[in-house]
Amino acid sequence: EAGVTQFPSHSVIEKGQTVTLRCDPISGHDNLYWYRRVMGKEIKFLLHFVKESKQDESGMPNNRFLAERTGGTYSTLKVQPAELEDSGVYFCASSQPGQGGYGYTFGSGTRLTVV
Amino acid sequence: AQSVSQHNHHVILSEAASLELGCNYSYGGTVNLFWYVQYPGQHLQLLLKYFSGDPLVKGIKGFEAEFIKSKFSFNLRKPSVQWSDTAEYFCAVNSYNTDKLIFGTGTRLQVFP
């Protein structure tokens, strides 16, 4: 079974630019999650999709972040415009229907550096 | 609000030493507890999890964790570490009725031969 795929693996952009991160979950996994780890801090929840619907977006930092999940398949997370404090590692994870509370499969993350 | 505390930020051990990483959480209700590991250059992997039943949970690679409800703790242990255990370890919790994981800040473990 293919895992959760994220790309790019690294992105370096200038402050004020736009970046789009992509996540391809495991096939059949209705649940898709985005998390972020800022340097040295804990991994923090951003949002949760069930298929194409946002189930919980309580962790989204502000309206510069926009997450979408087209047709309930892959998801994108756009940051526009990027600020220095957006630097960190963005993780995506997925789980089967009804199994989200029992642990997920994570992707390798996208390391975003805003300079 | 729920929170998870990992008291050891960086642990350095020699091979064959015993390991215990502390994890405490703050939440009064029913919780699920997890330890995740991230090896260098790899993705986060589930090491072990506790939902209910026997509070001593066995995971992969010889790891185990003990849930002590009265202490709100879920410490990770391994009797004898190996160089290949060098990684970052994350404790996490979710409440019974949500998928959202609350993570600790992580513990970086370095094992020297």
PDB file of N, CA, C and O in Angstrom, chain A residues 20 26 29 32 37 55 59 62 70 80 86-87 99 108-109 111:
ATOM      1  N   THR A  20       2.026  26.647  -2.269  1.00  0.00           N
ATOM      2  CA  THR A  20       0.971  25.632  -2.198  1.00  0.00           C
ATOM      3  C   THR A  20       1.598  24.281  -1.916  1.00  0.00           C
ATOM      4  O   THR A  20       2.473  23.827  -2.652  1.00  0.00           O
ATOM      5  N   ILE A  26      -3.592   8.075   1.531  1.00  0.00           N
ATOM      6  CA  ILE A  26      -3.720   6.675   1.121  1.00  0.00           C
ATOM      7  C   ILE A  26      -5.099   6.491   0.497  1.00  0.00           C
ATOM      8  O   ILE A  26      -6.101   7.016   1.006  1.00  0.00           O
ATOM      9  N   HIS A  29      -8.809   6.428   2.164  1.00  0.00           N
ATOM     10  CA  HIS A  29      -8.831   7.117   3.458  1.00  0.00           C
ATOM     11  C   HIS A  29      -9.658   8.397   3.335  1.00  0.00           C
ATOM     12  O   HIS A  29      -9.229   9.364   2.720  1.00  0.00           O
ATOM     13  N   LEU A  32      -8.480  13.183   6.278  1.00  0.00           N
ATOM     14  CA  LEU A  32      -7.202  13.790   5.930  1.00  0.00           C
ATOM     15  C   LEU A  32      -6.961  14.941   6.904  1.00  0.00           C
ATOM     16  O   LEU A  32      -7.857  15.737   7.177  1.00  0.00           O
ATOM     17  N   ARG A  37       4.577  21.847  12.464  1.00  0.00           N
ATOM     18  CA  ARG A  37       5.535  21.962  13.549  1.00  0.00           C
ATOM     19  C   ARG A  37       6.456  23.139  13.269  1.00  0.00           C
ATOM     20  O   ARG A  37       7.257  23.103  12.335  1.00  0.00           O
ATOM     21  N   GLN A  55     -14.110  19.129   8.462  1.00  0.00           N
ATOM     22  CA  GLN A  55     -14.755  18.677   9.686  1.00  0.00           C
ATOM     23  C   GLN A  55     -14.386  19.571  10.866  1.00  0.00           C
ATOM     24  O   GLN A  55     -15.189  19.822  11.754  1.00  0.00           O
ATOM     25  N   GLY A  59      -7.659  24.776  14.042  1.00  0.00           N
ATOM     26  CA  GLY A  59      -6.238  25.044  14.215  1.00  0.00           C
ATOM     27  C   GLY A  59      -5.623  25.939  13.162  1.00  0.00           C
ATOM     28  O   GLY A  59      -4.441  26.281  13.248  1.00  0.00           O
ATOM     29  N   ASN A  62      -4.746  31.668  10.601  1.00  0.00           N
ATOM     30  CA  ASN A  62      -5.366  32.914  10.162  1.00  0.00           C
ATOM     31  C   ASN A  62      -5.839  32.741   8.726  1.00  0.00           C
ATOM     32  O   ASN A  62      -5.689  31.664   8.143  1.00  0.00           O
ATOM     33  N   THR A  70     -10.049  18.588  -3.165  1.00  0.00           N
ATOM     34  CA  THR A  70     -10.852  18.453  -4.373  1.00  0.00           C
ATOM     35  C   THR A  70     -11.370  17.038  -4.529  1.00  0.00           C
ATOM     36  O   THR A  70     -10.576  16.084  -4.582  1.00  0.00           O
ATOM     37  N   GLN A  80      -0.856  32.391   1.617  1.00  0.00           N
ATOM     38  CA  GLN A  80      -0.807  33.575   0.772  1.00  0.00           C
ATOM     39  C   GLN A  80      -1.270  34.805   1.540  1.00  0.00           C
ATOM     40  O   GLN A  80      -2.441  34.841   1.959  1.00  0.00           O
ATOM     41  N   ASP A  86       5.542  31.577   9.369  1.00  0.00           N
ATOM     42  CA  ASP A  86       4.918  30.398   8.756  1.00  0.00           C
ATOM     43  C   ASP A  86       5.937  29.286   8.516  1.00  0.00           C
ATOM     44  O   ASP A  86       5.565  28.162   8.154  1.00  0.00           O
ATOM     45  N   SER A  87       7.205  29.587   8.707  1.00  0.00           N
ATOM     46  CA  SER A  87       8.251  28.580   8.517  1.00  0.00           C
ATOM     47  C   SER A  87       8.026  27.410   9.473  1.00  0.00           C
ATOM     48  O   SER A  87       7.677  27.609  10.639  1.00  0.00           O
ATOM     49  N   GLN A  99     -11.836   5.651  11.704  1.00  0.00           N
ATOM     50  CA  GLN A  99     -10.644   5.168  12.408  1.00  0.00           C
ATOM     51  C   GLN A  99      -9.719   6.284  12.861  1.00  0.00           C
ATOM     52  O   GLN A  99      -8.628   6.034  13.355  1.00  0.00           O
ATOM     53  N   SER A 108       5.768  12.386   4.980  1.00  0.00           N
ATOM     54  CA  SER A 108       7.111  12.783   5.413  1.00  0.00           C
ATOM     55  C   SER A 108       7.231  14.265   5.715  1.00  0.00           C
ATOM     56  O   SER A 108       8.241  14.699   6.256  1.00  0.00           O
ATOM     57  N   GLY A 109       6.217  15.031   5.340  1.00  0.00           N
ATOM     58  CA  GLY A 109       6.229  16.450   5.660  1.00  0.00           C
ATOM     59  C   GLY A 109       6.822  17.311   4.563  1.00  0.00           C
ATOM     60  O   GLY A 109       7.597  16.835   3.721  1.00  0.00           O
ATOM     61  N   ARG A 111       8.991  20.798   4.425  1.00  0.00           N
ATOM     62  CA  ARG A 111       9.699  21.808   5.216  1.00  0.00           C
ATOM     63  C   ARG A 111       9.614  23.133   4.476  1.00  0.00           C
ATOM     64  O   ARG A 111      10.155  23.273   3.380  1.00  0.00           O
TER      65      ARG A 111
END
